[in-house]
Structure formats: structure tokens, C-alpha cells
PDB file of C-alpha atoms and ligand atoms in Angstrom:
ATOM      1  CA  MET A   1      69.836 177.902  55.540  1.00 49.00           C
ATOM      2  CA  LYS A   2      68.970 175.355  58.210  1.00 58.00           C
ATOM      3  CA  ARG A   3      67.341 171.535  56.700  1.00 81.00           C
ATOM      4  CA  PHE A   4      65.823 172.205  53.310  1.00 93.00           C
ATOM      5  CA  ASP A   5      65.071 169.888  50.477  1.00 97.00           C
ATOM      6  CA  VAL A   6      66.006 171.177  46.841  1.00 98.00           C
ATOM      7  CA  ARG A   7      63.923 169.432  43.816  1.00 98.00           C
ATOM      8  CA  THR A   8      65.056 171.217  40.713  1.00 98.00           C
ATOM      9  CA  PHE A   9      63.098 170.295  37.088  1.00 98.00           C
ATOM     10  CA  GLN A  10      63.629 170.596  33.535  1.00 97.00           C
ATOM     11  CA  ASN A  11      60.988 172.273  32.536  1.00 97.00           C
ATOM     12  CA  VAL A  12      58.270 174.302  33.672  1.00 98.00           C
ATOM     13  CA  ALA A  13      55.821 171.590  32.548  1.00 98.00           C
ATOM     14  CA  GLU A  14      57.173 169.089  34.692  1.00 98.00           C
ATOM     15  CA  TRP A  15      57.646 171.651  37.657  1.00 98.00           C
ATOM     16  CA  THR A  16      54.129 172.737  37.594  1.00 98.00           C
ATOM     17  CA  ALA A  17      52.725 168.997  37.596  1.00 98.00           C
ATOM     18  CA  ALA A  18      55.318 168.299  40.268  1.00 98.00           C
ATOM     19  CA  ALA A  19      53.564 171.547  42.614  1.00 98.00           C
ATOM     20  CA  ALA A  20      50.169 170.385  41.815  1.00 98.00           C
ATOM     21  CA  ASN A  21      51.004 166.575  43.030  1.00 98.00           C
ATOM     22  CA  LEU A  22      52.672 167.473  45.866  1.00 98.00           C
ATOM     23  CA  PHE A  23      49.569 170.157  46.642  1.00 99.00           C
ATOM     24  CA  VAL A  24      47.137 166.813  45.979  1.00 98.00           C
ATOM     25  CA  GLU A  25      49.409 164.787  48.829  1.00 98.00           C
ATOM     26  CA  LEU A  26      49.449 167.039  51.639  1.00 98.00           C
ATOM     27  CA  SER A  27      45.754 167.857  50.886  1.00 98.00           C
ATOM     28  CA  GLU A  28      45.106 164.553  51.370  1.00 98.00           C
ATOM     29  CA  ARG A  29      47.652 164.126  54.992  1.00 98.00           C
ATOM     30  CA  ALA A  30      46.211 167.318  56.181  1.00 98.00           C
ATOM     31  CA  ILE A  31      42.520 166.413  55.875  1.00 98.00           C
ATOM     32  CA  GLN A  32      43.019 162.720  56.777  1.00 98.00           C
ATOM     33  CA  GLU A  33      44.867 164.076  59.636  1.00 97.00           C
ATOM     34  CA  ASP A  34      42.942 167.355  60.897  1.00 97.00           C
ATOM     35  CA  GLY A  35      40.121 167.378  58.562  1.00 97.00           C
ATOM     36  CA  VAL A  36      41.419 170.553  57.184  1.00 98.00           C
ATOM     37  CA  PHE A  37      43.895 171.521  54.479  1.00 98.00           C
ATOM     38  CA  ALA A  38      44.783 175.578  55.525  1.00 98.00           C
ATOM     39  CA  VAL A  39      46.723 176.353  52.741  1.00 98.00           C
ATOM     40  CA  ALA A  40      48.134 180.064  52.464  1.00 98.00           C
ATOM     41  CA  LEU A  41      48.378 181.127  48.502  1.00 99.00           C
ATOM     42  CA  SER A  42      51.143 182.246  46.762  1.00 98.00           C
ATOM     43  CA  GLY A  43      50.909 186.192  44.901  1.00 97.00           C
ATOM     44  CA  GLY A  44      52.991 187.618  41.744  1.00 95.00           C
ATOM     45  CA  SER A  45      53.142 185.815  39.161  1.00 96.00           C
ATOM     46  CA  THR A  46      54.929 182.657  39.231  1.00 97.00           C
ATOM     47  CA  PRO A  47      52.536 180.300  41.149  1.00 98.00           C
ATOM     48  CA  LYS A  48      49.443 180.817  38.154  1.00 98.00           C
ATOM     49  CA  SER A  49      50.679 177.854  36.370  1.00 98.00           C
ATOM     50  CA  LEU A  50      50.340 176.151  39.326  1.00 98.00           C
ATOM     51  CA  TYR A  51      46.881 177.208  40.405  1.00 98.00           C
ATOM     52  CA  GLU A  52      45.653 176.690  36.634  1.00 98.00           C
ATOM     53  CA  LEU A  53      46.853 173.393  36.763  1.00 98.00           C
ATOM     54  CA  LEU A  54      44.985 171.962  39.862  1.00 98.00           C
ATOM     55  CA  ALA A  55      41.972 173.682  38.314  1.00 98.00           C
ATOM     56  CA  THR A  56      41.648 170.733  35.714  1.00 98.00           C
ATOM     57  CA  PRO A  57      39.631 167.512  35.834  1.00 98.00           C
ATOM     58  CA  ASP A  58      43.149 165.803  36.340  1.00 98.00           C
ATOM     59  CA  TYR A  59      43.957 167.583  40.003  1.00 98.00           C
ATOM     60  CA  ARG A  60      40.914 169.259  41.285  1.00 98.00           C
ATOM     61  CA  GLU A  61      38.980 166.181  41.622  1.00 98.00           C
ATOM     62  CA  ARG A  62      41.851 164.442  43.254  1.00 98.00           C
ATOM     63  CA  ILE A  63      41.142 167.329  46.389  1.00 98.00           C
ATOM     64  CA  ARG A  64      38.287 167.339  48.959  1.00 98.00           C
ATOM     65  CA  TRP A  65      37.397 171.179  48.384  1.00 98.00           C
ATOM     66  CA  SER A  66      35.211 171.419  51.239  1.00 98.00           C
ATOM     67  CA  ASN A  67      37.781 170.919  53.381  1.00 98.00           C
ATOM     68  CA  VAL A  68      40.066 172.951  52.026  1.00 98.00           C
ATOM     69  CA  LYS A  69      40.340 176.574  53.653  1.00 98.00           C
ATOM     70  CA  ILE A  70      42.218 179.321  51.481  1.00 98.00           C
ATOM     71  CA  PHE A  71      44.066 182.479  52.763  1.00 98.00           C
ATOM     72  CA  TRP A  72      46.692 184.486  51.135  1.00 98.00           C
ATOM     73  CA  GLY A  73      50.389 185.157  52.297  1.00 98.00           C
ATOM     74  CA  ASP A  74      50.619 188.475  51.061  1.00 98.00           C
ATOM     75  CA  GLU A  75      48.025 190.649  49.680  1.00 98.00           C
ATOM     76  CA  ARG A  76      48.524 193.973  48.044  1.00 98.00           C
ATOM     77  CA  PHE A  77      46.417 197.002  49.346  1.00 98.00           C
ATOM     78  CA  VAL A  78      44.654 197.404  46.287  1.00 98.00           C
ATOM     79  CA  PRO A  79      40.543 196.454  45.435  1.00 98.00           C
ATOM     80  CA  PRO A  80      40.104 192.665  45.186  1.00 98.00           C
ATOM     81  CA  ASP A  81      39.290 193.104  41.236  1.00 98.00           C
ATOM     82  CA  HIS A  82      42.033 195.188  40.529  1.00 98.00           C
ATOM     83  CA  SER A  83      45.076 193.513  38.231  1.00 98.00           C
ATOM     84  CA  ASP A  84      47.240 193.421  41.198  1.00 97.00           C
ATOM     85  CA  SER A  85      45.519 192.047  43.374  1.00 98.00           C
ATOM     86  CA  ASN A  86      46.688 188.329  43.958  1.00 98.00           C
ATOM     87  CA  TYR A  87      43.681 187.320  45.439  1.00 98.00           C
ATOM     88  CA  ARG A  88      42.045 188.383  41.491  1.00 98.00           C
ATOM     89  CA  MET A  89      44.973 185.921  40.238  1.00 98.00           C
ATOM     90  CA  ALA A  90      44.234 182.966  42.116  1.00 98.00           C
ATOM     91  CA  ARG A  91      40.175 183.539  41.231  1.00 98.00           C
ATOM     92  CA  GLU A  92      40.457 183.546  37.980  1.00 98.00           C
ATOM     93  CA  ALA A  93      43.064 180.941  37.598  1.00 98.00           C
ATOM     94  CA  LEU A  94      42.108 178.601  40.496  1.00 98.00           C
ATOM     95  CA  LEU A  95      39.426 179.246  43.075  1.00 98.00           C
ATOM     96  CA  SER A  96      36.284 180.129  40.280  1.00 98.00           C
ATOM     97  CA  LYS A  97      36.313 176.800  38.427  1.00 98.00           C
ATOM     98  CA  VAL A  98      36.993 174.481  41.767  1.00 98.00           C
ATOM     99  CA  PRO A  99      33.686 173.210  44.018  1.00 98.00           C
ATOM    100  CA  ILE A 100      35.516 175.343  47.293  1.00 98.00           C
ATOM    101  CA  PRO A 101      32.816 176.897  49.130  1.00 98.00           C
ATOM    102  CA  SER A 102      32.711 180.546  49.172  1.00 98.00           C
ATOM    103  CA  ASN A 103      33.538 180.658  52.851  1.00 98.00           C
ATOM    104  CA  ASN A 104      36.141 179.116  52.795  1.00 98.00           C
ATOM    105  CA  ILE A 105      38.203 181.422  51.182  1.00 98.00           C
ATOM    106  CA  PHE A 106      40.070 183.973  53.404  1.00 98.00           C
ATOM    107  CA  PRO A 107      40.893 186.649  51.006  1.00 98.00           C
ATOM    108  CA  VAL A 108      42.975 189.837  52.744  1.00 98.00           C
ATOM    109  CA  PRO A 109      40.772 192.762  53.205  1.00 98.00           C
ATOM    110  CA  THR A 110      41.812 195.789  51.119  1.00 98.00           C
ATOM    111  CA  THR A 111      37.806 197.596  51.363  1.00 98.00           C
ATOM    112  CA  ASN A 112      36.436 200.279  53.180  1.00 98.00           C
ATOM    113  CA  THR A 113      39.590 199.735  55.695  1.00 98.00           C
ATOM    114  CA  THR A 114      42.840 200.806  56.162  1.00 98.00           C
ATOM    115  CA  PRO A 115      46.394 198.482  55.883  1.00 98.00           C
ATOM    116  CA  LYS A 116      46.529 198.951  59.471  1.00 98.00           C
ATOM    117  CA  ASP A 117      42.920 197.325  60.013  1.00 98.00           C
ATOM    118  CA  SER A 118      43.212 195.096  57.319  1.00 98.00           C
ATOM    119  CA  ALA A 119      46.673 193.358  59.249  1.00 98.00           C
ATOM    120  CA  MET A 120      44.773 192.788  62.635  1.00 98.00           C
ATOM    121  CA  VAL A 121      41.190 192.057  61.173  1.00 98.00           C
ATOM    122  CA  TYR A 122      43.288 189.334  59.273  1.00 98.00           C
ATOM    123  CA  GLU A 123      45.584 188.068  61.966  1.00 98.00           C
ATOM    124  CA  ARG A 124      42.017 187.416  63.779  1.00 98.00           C
ATOM    125  CA  THR A 125      40.588 185.962  60.919  1.00 98.00           C
ATOM    126  CA  ILE A 126      43.599 183.229  60.474  1.00 98.00           C
ATOM    127  CA  ARG A 127      43.847 182.727  64.324  1.00 98.00           C
ATOM    128  CA  GLN A 128      39.750 181.860  64.071  1.00 98.00           C
ATOM    129  CA  GLN A 129      39.899 179.596  61.259  1.00 97.00           C
ATOM    130  CA  THR A 130      43.457 178.011  61.666  1.00 95.00           C
ATOM    131  CA  GLY A 131      46.241 179.476  64.109  1.00 80.00           C
ATOM    132  CA  SER A 132      48.972 177.648  61.514  1.00 90.00           C
ATOM    133  CA  PHE A 133      49.096 176.131  58.458  1.00 98.00           C
ATOM    134  CA  HIS A 134      49.212 173.403  56.565  1.00 98.00           C
ATOM    135  CA  LEU A 135      51.197 174.698  53.703  1.00 98.00           C
ATOM    136  CA  ILE A 136      52.229 178.576  52.494  1.00 98.00           C
ATOM    137  CA  LEU A 137      53.278 178.475  49.270  1.00 99.00           C
ATOM    138  CA  LEU A 138      55.886 181.289  48.347  1.00 98.00           C
ATOM    139  CA  GLY A 139      57.869 183.043  45.337  1.00 98.00           C
ATOM    140  CA  LEU A 140      61.474 184.524  45.510  1.00 98.00           C
ATOM    141  CA  GLY A 141      61.415 188.031  44.131  1.00 98.00           C
ATOM    142  CA  GLN A 142      65.075 189.119  42.471  1.00 97.00           C
ATOM    143  CA  ASP A 143      66.058 191.405  45.458  1.00 97.00           C
ATOM    144  CA  GLY A 144      65.251 187.765  47.971  1.00 98.00           C
ATOM    145  CA  HIS A 145      61.672 189.567  49.115  1.00 98.00           C
ATOM    146  CA  THR A 146      59.555 186.506  49.774  1.00 98.00           C
ATOM    147  CA  ALA A 147      55.715 186.924  50.592  1.00 98.00           C
ATOM    148  CA  SER A 148      55.699 191.197  51.022  1.00 98.00           C
ATOM    149  CA  LEU A 149      59.047 190.554  53.514  1.00 98.00           C
ATOM    150  CA  PHE A 150      61.306 192.891  51.493  1.00 98.00           C
ATOM    151  CA  PRO A 151      64.579 193.724  52.316  1.00 98.00           C
ATOM    152  CA  TYR A 152      65.690 195.939  55.134  1.00 97.00           C
ATOM    153  CA  SER A 153      61.699 196.129  55.849  1.00 96.00           C
ATOM    154  CA  ASP A 154      60.382 197.056  59.661  1.00 95.00           C
ATOM    155  CA  SER A 155      58.281 193.542  58.786  1.00 97.00           C
ATOM    156  CA  LEU A 156      61.487 191.403  58.943  1.00 98.00           C
ATOM    157  CA  LYS A 157      61.600 192.627  62.530  1.00 97.00           C
ATOM    158  CA  GLU A 158      57.833 191.365  64.000  1.00 98.00           C
ATOM    159  CA  ARG A 159      58.268 188.495  65.849  1.00 97.00           C
ATOM    160  CA  GLU A 160      54.728 188.312  67.888  1.00 97.00           C
ATOM    161  CA  ARG A 161      52.490 189.098  65.556  1.00 98.00           C
ATOM    162  CA  LEU A 162      51.217 186.888  62.233  1.00 98.00           C
ATOM    163  CA  VAL A 163      49.744 189.470  59.541  1.00 98.00           C
ATOM    164  CA  VAL A 164      51.218 193.011  59.394  1.00 98.00           C
ATOM    165  CA  GLU A 165      51.189 195.952  56.803  1.00 98.00           C
ATOM    166  CA  ASN A 166      54.383 198.057  55.000  1.00 94.00           C
ATOM    167  CA  TYR A 167      54.286 200.803  52.545  1.00 96.00           C
ATOM    168  CA  VAL A 168      56.708 199.309  49.734  1.00 95.00           C
ATOM    169  CA  ALA A 169      58.604 202.981  48.564  1.00 93.00           C
ATOM    170  CA  LYS A 170      60.190 201.374  45.488  1.00 93.00           C
ATOM    171  CA  LEU A 171      56.632 199.786  44.223  1.00 93.00           C
ATOM    172  CA  ASN A 172      54.624 202.934  46.031  1.00 93.00           C
ATOM    173  CA  SER A 173      52.587 199.822  47.218  1.00 94.00           C
ATOM    174  CA  HIS A 174      51.098 199.452  50.743  1.00 97.00           C
ATOM    175  CA  ARG A 175      51.573 195.527  51.351  1.00 98.00           C
ATOM    176  CA  ILE A 176      50.067 192.885  54.090  1.00 98.00           C
ATOM    177  CA  THR A 177      52.125 190.343  54.560  1.00 98.00           C
ATOM    178  CA  LEU A 178      52.728 186.707  56.755  1.00 98.00           C
ATOM    179  CA  THR A 179      55.586 187.754  59.060  1.00 98.00           C
ATOM    180  CA  ILE A 180      58.521 185.168  59.381  1.00 98.00           C
ATOM    181  CA  PRO A 181      56.657 183.631  62.835  1.00 98.00           C
ATOM    182  CA  ALA A 182      53.675 183.047  61.099  1.00 98.00           C
ATOM    183  CA  ILE A 183      55.937 181.545  57.786  1.00 98.00           C
ATOM    184  CA  ASN A 184      58.167 179.732  60.085  1.00 98.00           C
ATOM    185  CA  GLN A 185      55.029 177.963  61.529  1.00 98.00           C
ATOM    186  CA  ALA A 186      53.554 175.922  58.656  1.00 98.00           C
ATOM    187  CA  ALA A 187      53.767 172.613  58.500  1.00 98.00           C
ATOM    188  CA  THR A 188      54.872 172.753  55.029  1.00 98.00           C
ATOM    189  CA  VAL A 189      56.598 176.021  53.361  1.00 98.00           C
ATOM    190  CA  VAL A 190      56.911 175.011  49.578  1.00 98.00           C
ATOM    191  CA  PHE A 191      58.907 178.265  47.163  1.00 98.00           C
ATOM    192  CA  LEU A 192      58.425 178.359  43.981  1.00 98.00           C
ATOM    193  CA  VAL A 193      61.342 179.389  42.251  1.00 98.00           C
ATOM    194  CA  SER A 194      60.789 179.565  38.337  1.00 97.00           C
ATOM    195  CA  GLY A 195      62.930 181.239  35.304  1.00 96.00           C
ATOM    196  CA  ASP A 196      66.459 182.497  34.799  1.00 96.00           C
ATOM    197  CA  SER A 197      65.699 185.775  36.359  1.00 97.00           C
ATOM    198  CA  LYS A 198      65.251 183.717  39.767  1.00 98.00           C
ATOM    199  CA  THR A 199      68.803 181.853  39.508  1.00 96.00           C
ATOM    200  CA  GLU A 200      71.499 184.596  41.165  1.00 97.00           C
ATOM    201  CA  VAL A 201      69.248 185.354  44.047  1.00 98.00           C
ATOM    202  CA  PHE A 202      68.157 181.613  44.407  1.00 98.00           C
ATOM    203  CA  LYS A 203      71.779 180.756  44.634  1.00 97.00           C
ATOM    204  CA  GLN A 204      72.430 183.631  46.820  1.00 98.00           C
ATOM    205  CA  ILE A 205      69.759 182.170  49.618  1.00 97.00           C
ATOM    206  CA  LEU A 206      70.945 179.092  49.242  1.00 96.00           C
ATOM    207  CA  GLU A 207      74.607 178.952  48.928  1.00 95.00           C
ATOM    208  CA  GLY A 208      76.024 182.875  49.814  1.00 96.00           C
ATOM    209  CA  PRO A 209      76.240 184.279  53.425  1.00 97.00           C
ATOM    210  CA  TYR A 210      74.350 184.044  55.833  1.00 97.00           C
ATOM    211  CA  ASP A 211      72.382 188.008  55.417  1.00 98.00           C
ATOM    212  CA  PRO A 212      68.987 188.267  56.360  1.00 97.00           C
ATOM    213  CA  GLU A 213      68.133 191.537  56.006  1.00 98.00           C
ATOM    214  CA  ARG A 214      69.389 191.760  52.477  1.00 98.00           C
ATOM    215  CA  LEU A 215      67.543 188.687  51.976  1.00 98.00           C
ATOM    216  CA  PRO A 216      64.665 187.913  53.345  1.00 98.00           C
ATOM    217  CA  ALA A 217      63.925 184.566  52.286  1.00 98.00           C
ATOM    218  CA  GLN A 218      66.987 183.245  54.306  1.00 98.00           C
ATOM    219  CA  GLN A 219      64.880 183.417  57.434  1.00 98.00           C
ATOM    220  CA  ILE A 220      62.435 181.243  56.068  1.00 98.00           C
ATOM    221  CA  HIS A 221      63.260 177.632  58.234  1.00 95.00           C
ATOM    222  CA  PRO A 222      59.957 176.037  59.267  1.00 97.00           C
ATOM    223  CA  VAL A 223      60.409 175.319  63.244  1.00 96.00           C
ATOM    224  CA  SER A 224      59.698 171.840  63.035  1.00 95.00           C
ATOM    225  CA  GLY A 225      58.102 171.803  59.355  1.00 96.00           C
ATOM    226  CA  GLN A 226      59.539 170.988  55.857  1.00 97.00           C
ATOM    227  CA  LEU A 227      61.215 173.527  53.775  1.00 98.00           C
ATOM    228  CA  ILE A 228      61.253 172.683  49.892  1.00 98.00           C
ATOM    229  CA  PHE A 229      62.490 174.524  47.063  1.00 98.00           C
ATOM    230  CA  MET A 230      61.001 173.602  43.582  1.00 98.00           C
ATOM    231  CA  VAL A 231      62.551 174.837  40.769  1.00 98.00           C
ATOM    232  CA  THR A 232      62.911 175.459  37.653  1.00 97.00           C
ATOM    233  CA  MET A 233      64.988 177.477  35.502  1.00 92.00           C
TER     234      MET A 233
HETATM  235  C1  LIG B 301      53.469 189.265  45.811  1.00 62.11           C
HETATM  236  C2  LIG B 301      54.410 187.895  46.046  1.00 62.11           C
HETATM  237  C3  LIG B 301      55.920 188.161  46.239  1.00 62.11           C
HETATM  238  C4  LIG B 301      56.104 187.500  44.513  1.00 62.11           C
HETATM  239  C5  LIG B 301      57.461 187.850  44.245  1.00 62.11           C
HETATM  240  C6  LIG B 301      58.008 186.977  43.277  1.00 62.11           C
HETATM  241  O1  LIG B 301      52.950 189.476  45.899  1.00 62.11           O
HETATM  242  O2  LIG B 301      54.173 189.663  44.653  1.00 62.11           O
HETATM  243  O3  LIG B 301      53.629 187.381  46.816  1.00 62.11           O
HETATM  244  O4  LIG B 301      56.268 187.828  47.543  1.00 62.11           O
HETATM  245  O5  LIG B 301      55.776 186.018  45.130  1.00 62.11           O
HETATM  246  O6  LIG B 301      57.903 189.186  44.287  1.00 62.11           O
HETATM  247  O7  LIG B 301      56.584 187.464  41.665  1.00 62.11           O
HETATM  248  P1  LIG B 301      57.119 186.471  40.767  1.00 62.11           P
HETATM  249  O8  LIG B 301      56.122 185.214  40.870  1.00 62.11           O
HETATM  250  O9  LIG B 301      55.829 187.464  39.888  1.00 62.11           O
HETATM  251  O10 LIG B 301      58.210 186.540  39.805  1.00 62.11           O
END
């Protein structure tokens, strides 16, 4: 792994507060420098406590939501009100509770389209709205995946496109995901790693042999941005 920063916390409360404070700091820097804070949210269950904390007055009121643009690092190809939807989780935990303009929220299209067309449309949206991201939040799967970049999948080979679709057989799920080059263009990439179920895979990612097909998260190293692991086990 190239240069990165590991920040370890004693418990979920401290870990969540540190992640929320980092989100605020990065938003202030991006808005001051670029007038906008373009963020790609992670899905899964890990970031929910962060989103919920950002929605509380102590944090919500420190963010200039009218200058924030929200995207997703990946999405399950299900309707936006489906229980598996990463958009739904973020909407319920955060976006419905903060004064962000609805046209600053860019969900992955998953209705009246196909996974292939969704990926193309989403890439066009990203290129039109931002090009690259100030912050990408990522989770870590126990199998070493991140976003929806799964071990040995074709999505790992993509070097030109920003967004691809792939079918994940073991989950019987079509996924739309940012690609490795799209993630590595970000100014800041933050892995949110929580729970002892992630201890082994986290150790392999950082200390194990470089095995990028088996451990896709090892391919995340921003070209010129910063990589931060925020960890509580
Ligand atoms: C998703 C996520 C995925 C997730 C990991 C960890 O759509 O599921 O983007 O990459 O971050 O699978 O999931 P948990 O946070 O639920 O452990």
C-alpha cells in the first residue's frame, strides 16, 4: 500500500464523532477553495451512524448544505425505496434531515433503465456535475471488496470509465459502482472500518501481500489525494 493514514478509535461513538468532524473540516476546505463539496457516500450498514450524527444540530449547522453535492460510490440496482437501497439508507439517516437542495442530490438511476444504461447515465452526471470528488467514503467487505468492486470481477480491470455495472453472483445482485480510477482521483478517500468482523480483512489489506484481484481494496490509493482509514474494532 502506498502512503496512508490509519486513525484508530476506542469505540463507535469516538469513531463516529471523528468521522463527522473530518466531514465538516473537508466540507469547509472544499467550499472555501472550490465553492462546492462533492461527496460520494458509501453504502452498507457501517456509515449509518455517521450519517445520523451529521444530521444532528451540532454537525448539521456546521455544514453549508447548499454548496454540498451528494453522490454514491456504489448502488444496488433496486428501486430507491427498496430496503437494500444505499440511496434510501442515506436519505432516511441524513438527507431528509438537512437543508440540502434536492437538485444537489444525485442518486444512481435504478428505475426504468438497465444496469448498463444506469452506469453510463451516472458517469455522464458525474462528469457534468463535478468530474472528481473532494471526498469518497468507502466501506470494507469481509472479502476485501469496497464500493461494489468485488474480488476477481471484471470491474477491477476498468481503467477508463468512471462508473461500471456488474453482476455479483454470490449476492444475486446487479451493482453500479465507481471504478478504481474514479476513486483514486479523489482529493480524500476515507475507509470507514468498524467491528471485529473486519479485523482480519483490514490486517490483510494493510499488512498482507499485495493481491489486488483477491483484495480489491488494496487498489485504492489516491493519485494525489489523501487516504485515511478510520477504524474501530
Ligand atoms: C454496499 C457498500 C459496500 C459496503 C461493504 C461493507 O453497497 O454494500 O458500498 O462496499 O461498504 O460491503 O458493508 P457493511 O458496512 O454493511 O459491513
